[in-house]
Structure formats: structure tokens, C-alpha cells
CSV table of C-alpha atoms in Angstrom, one decimal:
chain,number,residue,atom,x,y,z
A,1,MET,CA,-48.7,-1.9,1.0
A,2,GLY,CA,-46.2,-0.2,-1.3
A,3,SER,CA,-42.4,-0.7,-0.9
A,4,ALA,CA,-40.2,2.1,0.4
A,5,LYS,CA,-38.9,4.5,-2.2
A,6,GLU,CA,-35.4,3.5,-3.3
A,7,ALA,CA,-32.6,6.0,-3.3
A,8,PRO,CA,-31.7,7.1,-6.8
A,9,ARG,CA,-28.8,5.4,-8.5
A,10,ARG,CA,-26.1,8.0,-9.1
A,11,VAL,CA,-22.8,8.3,-11.0
A,12,ILE,CA,-20.4,9.4,-8.3
A,13,ALA,CA,-16.7,10.2,-8.9
A,14,VAL,CA,-14.4,10.3,-5.8
A,15,THR,CA,-10.8,11.7,-5.9
A,16,GLY,CA,-8.1,10.1,-3.8
A,17,ALA,CA,-10.3,7.1,-3.3
A,18,ALA,CA,-7.8,4.2,-3.3
A,19,ARG,CA,-7.3,4.5,0.5
A,20,GLY,CA,-8.3,6.2,3.7
A,21,ILE,CA,-11.3,8.5,3.7
A,22,GLY,CA,-11.9,8.3,0.0
A,23,LEU,CA,-11.9,4.5,0.1
A,24,ALA,CA,-14.5,4.5,2.9
A,25,ILE,CA,-16.7,6.9,1.0
A,26,ALA,CA,-16.5,4.7,-2.1
A,27,GLU,CA,-17.3,1.6,-0.2
A,28,ARG,CA,-20.3,3.1,1.5
A,29,LEU,CA,-21.7,4.7,-1.6
A,30,SER,CA,-21.1,1.6,-3.7
A,31,ALA,CA,-23.0,-0.5,-1.2
A,32,THR,CA,-26.2,1.5,-1.8
A,33,GLY,CA,-26.2,0.8,-5.6
A,34,ASN,CA,-24.4,3.8,-7.0
A,35,ARG,CA,-21.9,3.7,-9.8
A,36,ILE,CA,-18.5,4.7,-8.3
A,37,ALA,CA,-15.5,6.1,-10.2
A,38,ILE,CA,-12.3,5.7,-8.2
A,39,GLY,CA,-9.8,8.4,-9.1
A,40,ASP,CA,-6.3,8.2,-7.7
A,41,LEU,CA,-2.7,9.0,-8.4
A,42,ASP,CA,-2.1,5.3,-7.8
A,43,ALA,CA,-3.9,4.0,-10.9
A,44,ALA,CA,-3.2,0.3,-10.1
A,45,ALA,CA,-4.7,0.7,-6.6
A,46,ALA,CA,-7.7,2.5,-8.0
A,47,VAL,CA,-8.4,-0.4,-10.3
A,48,ALA,CA,-7.9,-2.9,-7.6
A,49,VAL,CA,-10.2,-1.1,-5.2
A,50,ALA,CA,-12.9,-0.9,-7.9
A,51,ALA,CA,-12.7,-4.6,-8.5
A,52,ARG,CA,-13.5,-5.5,-4.9
A,53,LEU,CA,-16.3,-2.9,-4.3
A,54,PRO,CA,-19.8,-4.5,-3.9
A,55,GLY,CA,-21.5,-2.5,-6.6
A,56,GLU,CA,-20.6,-1.2,-10.1
A,57,ALA,CA,-17.3,0.6,-10.0
A,58,ALA,CA,-14.3,1.4,-12.1
A,59,GLY,CA,-10.8,2.8,-11.3
A,60,PHE,CA,-9.1,5.6,-13.2
A,61,PRO,CA,-5.8,7.4,-13.0
A,62,LEU,CA,-6.1,10.9,-11.6
A,63,ASP,CA,-3.6,13.6,-10.7
A,64,VAL,CA,-5.6,16.5,-9.1
A,65,THR,CA,-2.7,18.8,-9.6
A,66,ASP,CA,-3.0,18.5,-13.4
A,67,SER,CA,-5.9,20.0,-15.2
A,68,ALA,CA,-5.5,17.7,-18.3
A,69,SER,CA,-5.5,14.7,-16.0
A,70,PHE,CA,-8.6,15.9,-14.1
A,71,ARG,CA,-10.4,16.6,-17.4
A,72,SER,CA,-9.5,13.2,-18.8
A,73,PHE,CA,-10.8,11.5,-15.6
A,74,LEU,CA,-14.2,13.3,-15.9
A,75,ASP,CA,-14.4,12.5,-19.6
A,76,ALA,CA,-13.6,8.8,-19.0
A,77,VAL,CA,-16.2,8.5,-16.3
A,78,GLU,CA,-18.9,10.2,-18.5
A,79,ALA,CA,-17.9,8.0,-21.5
A,80,GLN,CA,-18.5,4.9,-19.4
A,81,TRP,CA,-21.7,5.8,-17.5
A,82,GLY,CA,-23.0,9.2,-18.6
A,83,PRO,CA,-23.1,12.5,-16.7
A,84,ILE,CA,-21.5,12.6,-13.3
A,85,ASP,CA,-24.2,13.3,-10.6
A,86,VAL,CA,-21.8,13.8,-7.7
A,87,LEU,CA,-18.1,14.7,-7.5
A,88,VAL,CA,-16.5,14.1,-4.2
A,89,ASN,CA,-13.3,16.2,-3.9
A,90,ASN,CA,-11.4,14.2,-1.3
A,91,ALA,CA,-7.7,14.1,-2.2
A,92,GLY,CA,-5.5,15.9,0.4
A,93,VAL,CA,-2.0,15.9,1.9
A,94,MET,CA,-0.6,17.4,5.1
A,95,TRP,CA,2.9,18.4,6.3
A,96,VAL,CA,3.2,18.9,10.1
A,97,GLY,CA,5.8,21.0,11.9
A,98,SER,CA,6.9,24.5,12.8
A,99,PHE,CA,6.0,27.0,10.1
A,100,ASP,CA,9.6,28.1,9.6
A,101,GLU,CA,10.8,24.5,9.1
A,102,GLU,CA,8.4,23.6,6.4
A,103,PRO,CA,10.2,22.7,3.1
A,104,GLU,CA,9.2,24.7,0.1
A,105,GLN,CA,8.2,21.5,-1.7
A,106,ALA,CA,5.8,20.6,1.1
A,107,THR,CA,4.2,24.1,0.9
A,108,HIS,CA,3.8,23.8,-2.8
A,109,ARG,CA,2.4,20.3,-2.7
A,110,GLN,CA,-0.3,21.2,-0.1
A,111,LEU,CA,-1.4,24.2,-2.1
A,112,GLU,CA,-1.5,22.2,-5.3
A,113,VAL,CA,-3.4,19.2,-3.9
A,114,ASN,CA,-5.6,20.7,-1.2
A,115,LEU,CA,-6.5,24.0,-2.7
A,116,HIS,CA,-5.8,24.0,-6.4
A,117,GLY,CA,-7.0,20.4,-6.7
A,118,VAL,CA,-10.4,21.4,-5.3
A,119,ILE,CA,-10.5,24.5,-7.5
A,120,ARG,CA,-9.8,22.4,-10.6
A,121,GLY,CA,-12.4,19.9,-9.6
A,122,VAL,CA,-15.1,22.5,-9.2
A,123,ARG,CA,-14.1,24.5,-12.3
A,124,LEU,CA,-14.1,21.5,-14.5
A,125,THR,CA,-17.2,19.7,-13.1
A,126,ALA,CA,-19.7,22.4,-12.0
A,127,PRO,CA,-20.1,24.0,-15.5
A,128,ARG,CA,-21.1,20.5,-16.9
A,129,MET,CA,-23.6,20.2,-14.1
A,130,ARG,CA,-24.9,23.7,-14.6
A,131,ALA,CA,-25.5,23.1,-18.3
A,132,ARG,CA,-28.0,20.3,-17.5
A,133,GLY,CA,-29.4,22.0,-14.4
A,134,ARG,CA,-28.4,19.5,-11.7
A,135,GLY,CA,-25.4,18.1,-9.9
A,136,HIS,CA,-23.6,18.1,-6.6
A,137,VAL,CA,-19.9,18.7,-5.6
A,138,VAL,CA,-19.0,17.6,-2.2
A,139,THR,CA,-15.6,18.6,-0.8
A,140,VAL,CA,-14.0,16.8,2.1
A,141,ALA,CA,-12.0,19.7,3.8
A,142,SER,CA,-11.1,19.8,7.5
A,143,ALA,CA,-12.1,21.5,10.7
A,144,ALA,CA,-8.8,23.4,9.9
A,145,ALA,CA,-11.0,25.4,7.6
A,146,LYS,CA,-12.5,27.0,10.8
A,147,LEU,CA,-9.6,26.6,13.2
A,148,ALA,CA,-5.8,26.8,12.8
A,149,PRO,CA,-3.8,24.2,14.8
A,150,PRO,CA,-0.2,25.0,15.6
A,151,GLY,CA,2.0,22.9,13.3
A,152,GLU,CA,-0.6,23.0,10.4
A,153,ALA,CA,-0.1,26.5,9.2
A,154,THR,CA,-0.1,25.8,5.4
A,155,TYR,CA,-2.6,23.0,5.7
A,156,ALA,CA,-5.0,25.3,7.6
A,157,ALA,CA,-4.4,28.0,5.0
A,158,THR,CA,-5.4,25.6,2.2
A,159,LYS,CA,-8.6,24.6,4.0
A,160,HIS,CA,-9.5,28.2,4.8
A,161,GLY,CA,-9.0,28.8,1.1
A,162,VAL,CA,-11.2,25.9,0.1
A,163,TYR,CA,-14.0,27.2,2.4
A,164,GLY,CA,-13.7,30.7,0.9
A,165,TYR,CA,-13.6,29.5,-2.6
A,166,LEU,CA,-16.6,27.3,-2.3
A,167,SER,CA,-18.6,30.0,-0.5
A,168,ALA,CA,-18.0,32.4,-3.5
A,169,VAL,CA,-18.8,29.8,-6.1
A,170,ARG,CA,-21.9,28.7,-4.3
A,171,ALA,CA,-23.2,32.3,-4.6
A,172,GLU,CA,-22.5,32.2,-8.3
A,173,LEU,CA,-24.3,28.9,-8.7
A,174,ARG,CA,-27.4,29.8,-6.7
A,175,GLY,CA,-30.5,28.9,-8.6
A,176,SER,CA,-28.6,26.8,-11.1
A,177,GLY,CA,-29.5,23.4,-9.7
A,178,VAL,CA,-25.9,22.7,-8.7
A,179,GLU,CA,-25.3,22.0,-5.0
A,180,LEU,CA,-22.0,22.6,-3.2
A,181,SER,CA,-21.1,21.0,0.1
A,182,VAL,CA,-18.1,21.2,2.4
A,183,VAL,CA,-17.5,18.5,5.0
A,184,MET,CA,-15.1,19.6,7.8
A,185,PRO,CA,-14.0,16.8,10.1
A,186,THR,CA,-11.6,17.0,13.1
A,187,VAL,CA,-8.7,14.5,13.1
A,188,VAL,CA,-9.4,11.3,11.3
A,189,ASP,CA,-7.5,8.0,11.8
A,190,THR,CA,-5.7,7.8,8.4
A,191,ALA,CA,-2.1,7.9,7.2
A,192,LEU,CA,-2.4,11.7,6.8
A,193,ALA,CA,-2.9,12.1,10.5
A,194,ALA,CA,-0.1,9.7,11.6
A,195,GLY,CA,1.7,11.0,14.6
A,196,THR,CA,-0.7,13.9,15.3
A,197,SER,CA,-3.1,14.6,18.2
A,198,SER,CA,-6.9,14.8,18.1
A,199,GLY,CA,-6.8,17.2,21.0
A,200,ALA,CA,-10.0,17.5,23.1
A,201,VAL,CA,-12.1,15.3,20.7
A,202,ALA,CA,-12.0,11.6,20.0
A,203,MET,CA,-10.2,10.6,16.8
A,204,LEU,CA,-12.7,9.9,14.0
A,205,THR,CA,-12.7,6.9,11.7
A,206,PRO,CA,-12.9,7.1,7.9
A,207,ASP,CA,-16.3,5.6,8.0
A,208,ASP,CA,-17.5,8.4,10.2
A,209,ILE,CA,-16.8,10.8,7.3
A,210,ALA,CA,-18.2,8.4,4.7
A,211,LYS,CA,-21.5,8.3,6.6
A,212,THR,CA,-21.6,12.1,6.7
A,213,VAL,CA,-20.8,12.4,3.0
A,214,ALA,CA,-23.6,9.9,2.2
A,215,ALA,CA,-26.0,11.9,4.3
A,216,VAL,CA,-25.0,15.2,2.6
A,217,ILE,CA,-25.5,13.7,-0.8
A,218,ALA,CA,-29.0,12.4,0.3
A,219,ARG,CA,-29.9,15.8,1.8
A,220,PRO,CA,-27.7,18.5,0.5
A,221,ARG,CA,-26.5,21.3,2.7
A,222,PHE,CA,-23.5,23.6,2.4
A,223,GLU,CA,-21.4,23.1,5.5
A,224,VAL,CA,-21.1,20.3,7.9
A,225,THR,CA,-18.6,19.8,10.7
A,226,VAL,CA,-17.8,16.4,12.2
A,227,PRO,CA,-18.5,16.3,15.1
A,228,ARG,CA,-21.5,18.5,14.3
A,229,TYR,CA,-21.0,20.7,17.4
A,230,VAL,CA,-17.7,22.1,16.2
A,231,ASN,CA,-19.2,24.7,13.9
A,232,PRO,CA,-21.6,26.3,16.5
A,233,LEU,CA,-18.8,26.1,19.2
A,234,VAL,CA,-16.4,28.0,16.9
A,235,ARG,CA,-19.0,30.6,16.3
A,236,VAL,CA,-19.7,31.1,20.0
A,237,VAL,CA,-16.0,31.2,21.0
A,238,GLY,CA,-15.4,33.7,18.2
A,239,LEU,CA,-17.6,36.2,20.1
A,240,LEU,CA,-15.3,36.1,23.1
A,241,PRO,CA,-12.6,38.6,23.9
A,242,ASP,CA,-9.2,37.7,22.3
A,243,ALA,CA,-7.4,36.6,25.5
A,244,LEU,CA,-10.3,34.3,26.6
A,245,ARG,CA,-10.7,33.0,23.0
A,246,ALA,CA,-7.0,32.2,22.7
A,247,ALA,CA,-7.1,30.4,26.1
A,248,LEU,CA,-10.0,28.3,25.0
A,249,TYR,CA,-8.5,27.4,21.7
A,250,ARG,CA,-5.3,26.3,23.5
A,251,ARG,CA,-7.5,23.8,25.4
A,252,MET,CA,-9.6,22.8,22.4
A,253,VAL,CA,-7.2,22.7,19.5
A,254,PRO,CA,-4.3,20.2,19.4
A,255,ASP,CA,-0.8,21.6,19.3
A,256,GLN,CA,0.7,19.5,16.5
A,257,VAL,CA,4.2,20.8,17.0
A,258,ALA,CA,4.2,19.4,20.5
A,259,ALA,CA,2.6,16.1,19.3
A,260,LEU,CA,5.2,15.8,16.6
A,261,SER,CA,8.0,16.0,19.0
A,262,GLU,CA,6.8,12.8,20.5
A,263,ASN,CA,5.7,11.0,17.3
A,264,ARG,CA,8.1,12.2,14.6
A,265,SER,CA,8.9,8.8,13.4
A,266,ALA,CA,5.2,8.0,12.9
A,267,ARG,CA,4.9,10.7,10.3
A,268,ALA,CA,8.2,10.2,8.5
A,269,GLN,CA,7.1,7.5,6.1
A,270,TYR,CA,3.8,9.3,5.2
A,271,GLU,CA,5.5,12.7,4.5
A,272,ARG,CA,8.3,11.1,2.4
A,273,THR,CA,5.8,9.4,0.1
A,274,ALA,CA,2.8,11.8,0.0
A,275,VAL,CA,4.2,15.2,0.6
A,276,THR,CA,7.9,15.6,-0.3
A,277,ALA,CA,8.7,12.7,-2.7
A,278,GLU,CA,8.5,12.9,-6.5
A,279,ASP,CA,7.1,9.4,-6.9
A,280,ARG,CA,3.9,9.4,-4.9
A,281,PRO,CA,1.4,6.5,-4.5
A,282,GLY,CA,-1.6,8.8,-3.8
A,283,GLU,CA,-3.2,11.0,-1.2
A,284,ARG,CA,-5.2,10.4,2.0
């Protein structure tokens, strides 16, 4: 009796992978025999993470807000292992609070990491994949790509932008052999979500997202929400009259301004280091 077909061994590059969701993704994908490139603003942490992964892995410095840095990251990975099969755009930051109190620096940082960082990753990686007729870019976005929680105005804008950008690029790449996927989770228990509320749904774990990313790589599809029911629920609610839709959203979607008033100290350290500081250890 023949043995079960083994999953292909891939070269997978993950951004923001020294902690949080990115780390969970790297751990899960490494355990199944893939070669994992850990890209992170905190280069020392990236190297340390790679050293303790169960499979073949390497850590690299990566600033997703800098095109030269992103290009150097991709070049270094390909020099070590050959063409990248999968890029996981994971790096992200979030400032929480009233829209009119958001510091300009926080607005800029979110746009640069969350939106422009994804655009850079796709623009620099997808043409390489298209040239050889295969490849996959998976972006970890947020349910905020479909919803807009109070207190996350700019963050939601970046995630809406990511969804729109990927939708357009996907149309351009149709038939090229390059797959695009966007994973949109609700609130995940990481430093990024410190002090926030998960609303009507249970808070997710980083490994919940890692499992989803692994499944999407194994069986590509464009958009996946976590939990899965979020996307169809948003579509149904979107058909309702405005007043009823707004009332349901108030029950479903967490008000992060209200949550912050009770948990401001829980976010202070994260936002100082990841969003508003000049010397940052990394994202997510």
C-alpha cells in the first residue's frame, strides 16, 4: 500500500515574523518541512526565532516601509534557497483612540506599514513569481477590511485599502499562475490588540490564524475571514436598511474607544514602541 502524498516543500518568507501572528505562522509552516525566512525589523529577534524553529529557517532584517530593505530581504532569501514560493505579508501596527486624537505620526506609521508595506511586498514579489508562472502571496489583513470599528479609523482605512489593492492586482494576475489571498481575522490575542475588545466574538489566538494561513497555502482561495461566518454575515447585514444595519453593527462590532477608556494603560507600552516611537523592535 503506497504512502500518503507528502506536501511540497516550499520556500516561504514571512514578514513581521519574530513575534505574534507571524511567529505562529512561521512555527506551523516550519513544522511541516518548509524553508522559512523570518523577516523582521528586529533583526536579532528574527535570527533567534529562526534558530529555534523545528525545520530549516533563517532570520533576516526587514523594514517593510523601505523598498530597498524589502528588495534586499527577497534577494537574500532567494540567494540562500532559490525562488520564493510563498510570501506572507503579515507585519502590521495599530493605534486605537478617537479619530481626532490620533497623532500624525501614528497615522503615517499605520499607512506605511499596513498599506504601503503590503503594496511593496506584492509589487516586488509578484513580478518574480509571474516570470516563472507560479507563486502565492498571502496577506494577513483584518476583519477591519470589511468592518470599521469605532476607535480604529485609520487602521480600518489601511485594511480596506489592502483589500481593494489585492482585488485589483488579482484581476491583473489572473491566468499568470500567481495566487493572491487575504486572511481577515477578528481580534487576535497579540500585543497589537492589547487593551481592545473582541466584541461579540471570542478572541482568537495567533495559532488560529497560522492554521488558516497554512490551509490557504495548501488550497489557495482569495478571501478568508476568521471566523469563517464573518464574511457571509457582513454581506447579509449589508443588504439591510441603514438604521437596522447600524443597530446590528453596534451589537456586533466592538467600540474600541469605549474599551480604551477602561484599558488605556494596557496599550500604552505597545503604542510607544510599535506606533509612535522612532526606535521600534518590530510589528505584530
